[in-house]
Short mmCIF file of C-alpha atoms in Angstrom, two decimals:
data_model
loop_
_atom_site.label_atom_id
_atom_site.label_comp_id
_atom_site.label_asym_id
_atom_site.label_seq_id
_atom_site.Cartn_x
_atom_site.Cartn_y
_atom_site.Cartn_z
CA MET S 132 68.16 62.26 126.19
CA LYS S 133 71.24 64.42 127.24
CA SER S 134 74.54 64.60 125.63
CA ASP S 135 77.59 66.93 126.53
CA ILE S 136 80.21 66.88 123.99
CA VAL S 137 83.70 68.62 123.90
CA LEU S 138 84.96 68.98 120.43
CA ALA S 139 88.69 69.63 120.19
CA GLY S 140 91.46 69.97 117.79
CA VAL S 141 93.55 72.47 115.94
CA GLY S 142 92.64 75.35 113.57
CA GLY S 143 91.83 74.08 110.11
CA GLN S 144 90.97 70.34 111.02
CA GLY S 145 87.26 70.84 110.61
CA ILE S 146 86.14 70.56 114.22
CA LEU S 147 83.54 73.45 113.79
CA THR S 148 82.30 71.70 110.82
CA ILE S 149 81.51 68.74 113.05
CA ALA S 150 79.67 71.10 115.47
CA THR S 151 77.62 72.45 112.43
CA ILE S 152 76.68 69.14 111.31
CA LEU S 153 75.56 67.65 114.66
CA GLY S 154 73.65 70.93 115.39
CA ALA S 155 71.69 70.46 112.19
CA ALA S 156 71.07 66.72 113.02
CA ALA S 157 69.87 67.62 116.38
CA LEU S 158 67.37 70.26 115.27
CA GLN S 159 65.94 67.68 112.78
CA GLU S 160 65.41 65.29 115.86
CA ASN S 161 63.90 68.36 117.69
CA LEU S 162 66.12 68.47 120.43
CA TYR S 163 67.54 71.61 122.21
CA LEU S 164 71.02 72.66 121.56
CA LYS S 165 73.52 75.08 123.11
CA GLN S 166 77.08 75.58 121.79
CA ALA S 167 80.11 77.53 122.81
CA GLU S 168 83.27 77.96 120.82
CA VAL S 169 86.66 78.73 121.54
CA HIS S 170 88.96 79.58 118.34
CA GLY S 171 92.49 79.52 119.47
CA MET S 172 94.37 82.41 118.19
CA SER S 173 91.83 82.35 115.42
CA GLN S 174 94.43 80.91 112.90
CA ARG S 175 95.04 77.61 111.40
CA GLY S 176 97.12 75.47 113.88
CA GLY S 177 95.78 77.17 116.96
CA ASP S 178 93.62 75.47 119.74
CA VAL S 179 90.04 74.94 118.58
CA GLN S 180 87.41 73.84 121.07
CA SER S 181 83.50 73.69 121.13
CA ASN S 182 81.04 72.78 124.04
CA LEU S 183 77.92 71.11 122.34
CA ARG S 184 75.11 70.27 124.43
CA LEU S 185 72.33 68.42 123.15
CA SER S 186 69.18 67.50 125.18
CA SER S 187 65.44 66.60 124.72
CA ARG S 188 64.71 69.16 127.69
CA PRO S 189 65.70 73.03 127.87
CA ILE S 190 69.41 73.63 128.52
CA HIS S 191 70.30 76.58 130.71
CA SER S 192 73.98 76.89 129.98
CA ASP S 193 76.19 76.47 126.99
CA LEU S 194 79.22 75.37 128.93
CA ILE S 195 79.83 71.82 130.17
CA PRO S 196 80.95 71.68 133.63
CA LEU S 197 84.13 69.74 134.86
CA GLY S 198 83.40 66.16 135.02
CA GLY S 199 80.28 66.59 133.02
CA ALA S 200 81.17 65.67 129.42
CA ASP S 201 79.90 62.51 128.03
CA LEU S 202 82.20 62.49 125.12
CA ILE S 203 85.49 64.00 124.08
CA VAL S 204 85.77 64.06 120.32
CA SER S 205 89.38 65.23 119.00
CA LEU S 206 91.21 65.26 115.70
CA GLU S 207 94.42 65.59 117.69
CA PRO S 208 95.51 63.31 120.70
CA MET S 209 97.23 66.04 122.67
CA GLU S 210 93.96 68.10 122.59
CA ALA S 211 91.95 65.10 123.72
CA LEU S 212 94.10 65.10 126.85
CA ARG S 213 93.69 68.80 127.35
CA TYR S 214 90.00 68.48 128.00
CA LEU S 215 90.25 65.21 130.21
CA PRO S 216 89.13 67.10 133.38
CA PHE S 217 85.93 67.82 131.74
CA LEU S 218 85.10 63.98 131.07
CA SER S 219 82.59 62.24 133.19
CA LYS S 220 83.86 59.00 134.77
CA GLN S 221 81.52 56.91 132.38
CA GLY S 222 82.52 59.20 129.44
CA TRP S 223 84.24 58.17 126.13
CA ILE S 224 87.27 59.72 124.36
CA VAL S 225 87.10 59.43 120.55
CA THR S 226 90.43 60.62 118.99
CA ASN S 227 92.69 60.51 116.04
CA SER S 228 95.95 58.55 116.90
CA VAL S 229 98.13 60.76 114.64
CA PRO S 230 99.27 63.96 116.12
CA PHE S 231 99.36 67.49 114.68
CA VAL S 232 102.80 68.61 115.73
CA ASN S 233 102.48 72.20 115.89
CA ILE S 234 104.69 73.35 118.74
CA ASP S 235 108.49 72.58 119.52
CA ASN S 236 107.96 70.65 122.87
CA TYR S 237 105.06 68.46 121.59
CA PRO S 238 105.08 65.45 124.09
CA GLU S 239 106.31 62.16 123.15
CA MET S 240 103.48 60.10 121.57
CA SER S 241 104.28 57.22 123.88
CA ALA S 242 103.43 59.59 127.03
CA ILE S 243 100.39 60.57 125.19
CA GLU S 244 99.07 56.93 124.47
CA GLU S 245 100.00 55.76 127.87
CA GLU S 246 97.76 58.69 129.32
CA LEU S 247 94.75 58.01 127.16
CA SER S 248 95.05 54.17 127.99
CA ARG S 249 94.43 54.91 131.63
CA HIS S 250 91.01 55.84 130.70
CA GLY S 251 89.02 52.63 129.78
CA ASN S 252 86.49 54.07 127.19
CA VAL S 253 88.68 55.19 124.38
CA ILE S 254 88.40 54.78 120.53
CA ARG S 255 91.53 55.73 118.77
CA PHE S 256 92.74 54.96 115.28
CA ASP S 257 94.35 56.69 112.25
CA MET S 258 91.61 58.70 110.99
CA GLU S 259 93.71 60.58 108.21
CA ALA S 260 94.59 57.11 106.75
CA MET S 261 90.98 55.93 106.51
CA ALA S 262 89.94 59.23 105.15
CA LYS S 263 92.45 58.93 102.28
CA GLU S 264 91.33 55.33 101.66
CA VAL S 265 87.53 55.88 101.55
CA ALA S 266 87.40 59.59 100.63
CA THR S 267 90.13 62.38 100.73
CA ALA S 268 92.54 63.54 103.46
CA ARG S 269 90.44 66.29 104.11
CA SER S 270 87.55 64.03 105.14
CA SER S 271 89.30 62.98 108.43
CA ASN S 272 86.94 65.26 110.41
CA LEU S 273 84.07 63.15 109.02
CA VAL S 274 85.63 59.89 109.85
CA LEU S 275 86.02 61.30 113.43
CA LEU S 276 82.27 62.40 113.50
CA GLY S 277 81.36 58.77 112.39
CA ALA S 278 83.56 57.23 114.93
CA ALA S 279 81.84 59.44 117.63
CA SER S 280 78.27 58.81 116.37
CA PRO S 281 77.72 55.59 118.32
CA PHE S 282 78.12 57.52 121.49
CA ILE S 283 75.65 60.36 120.39
CA GLU S 284 71.88 59.62 120.69
CA ILE S 285 71.09 60.99 117.11
CA ALA S 286 70.05 58.64 114.48
CA PRO S 287 72.93 58.13 112.09
CA GLU S 288 70.68 58.80 109.18
CA LYS S 289 69.78 62.18 110.35
CA ILE S 290 73.48 63.15 110.86
CA GLU S 291 74.13 61.71 107.08
CA GLU S 292 71.07 64.02 106.04
CA ALA S 293 73.05 67.10 107.80
CA ILE S 294 76.14 66.02 106.09
CA ARG S 295 74.57 65.90 102.58
CA ALA S 296 72.72 69.41 103.35
CA LEU S 297 76.01 70.89 104.24
CA PHE S 298 78.15 69.61 101.24
CA ILE S 299 75.76 69.18 98.54
CA ARG S 300 76.39 72.72 97.18
CA LYS S 301 79.93 71.54 96.40
CA GLY S 302 78.28 68.80 94.30
CA GLU S 303 76.89 65.15 94.92
CA LYS S 304 80.34 63.58 94.45
CA VAL S 305 81.78 65.73 97.50
CA ALA S 306 78.53 65.00 99.42
CA GLU S 307 78.74 61.20 98.91
CA SER S 308 82.48 61.23 99.65
CA ASN S 309 81.91 62.87 102.94
CA ILE S 310 79.09 60.55 103.73
CA ALA S 311 81.28 57.61 102.77
CA ALA S 312 83.87 58.92 105.31
CA PHE S 313 81.43 59.08 108.08
CA ARG S 314 80.16 55.62 107.39
CA ALA S 315 83.79 54.16 107.51
CA GLY S 316 84.46 55.91 110.98
CA ARG S 317 81.42 54.67 112.35
CA ALA S 318 82.03 51.12 111.36
CA ARG S 319 85.51 51.19 112.73
CA ALA S 320 84.31 52.74 116.16
CA LEU S 321 81.75 49.88 116.46
CA GLU S 322 84.17 47.17 115.66
CA LEU S 323 86.60 48.65 118.54
CA LYS S 324 83.79 49.37 121.02
CA ASP S 325 82.91 45.64 120.86
CA LYS S 326 86.43 44.28 121.36
#
């Protein structure tokens, strides 16, 4: 098993929470793990990116080479495009369809959608709306994690255990809400993947 994942978004969206959960689940599966993070300007709204490498064999570098990522996971569609050079030809993009417009010259969404459509393996939907529907607006990162989970070779039950372990200190209701968001995102991605 080997999975090289680029996690991307903007500060405050919970991208590093996804990395934490996947790291904990990977350890439960006895996988090797390496992670490198970039915190853009270390503020809410800045670029945030993490290289997450999981494998059943030792990993020698924490950085994913160009063309080597199996998966780009992004809560922001333009950020997904930023890391396309890292995606392998068979790789998948899982992204929110709703932009986080934090710059004056943000590209037209039609141009972003056109560029994403050029790549055949894309799962894209409004993760914020789904999060509001099944949990809370703050759970859109857990919807994203759920949507990415069919493309990561970690049992979904292990990911749910890691979600519970991370959020249980905030109470059972918060943990269950985040697990519900994860399950909803996973179900939607499986529907879209089979179309």
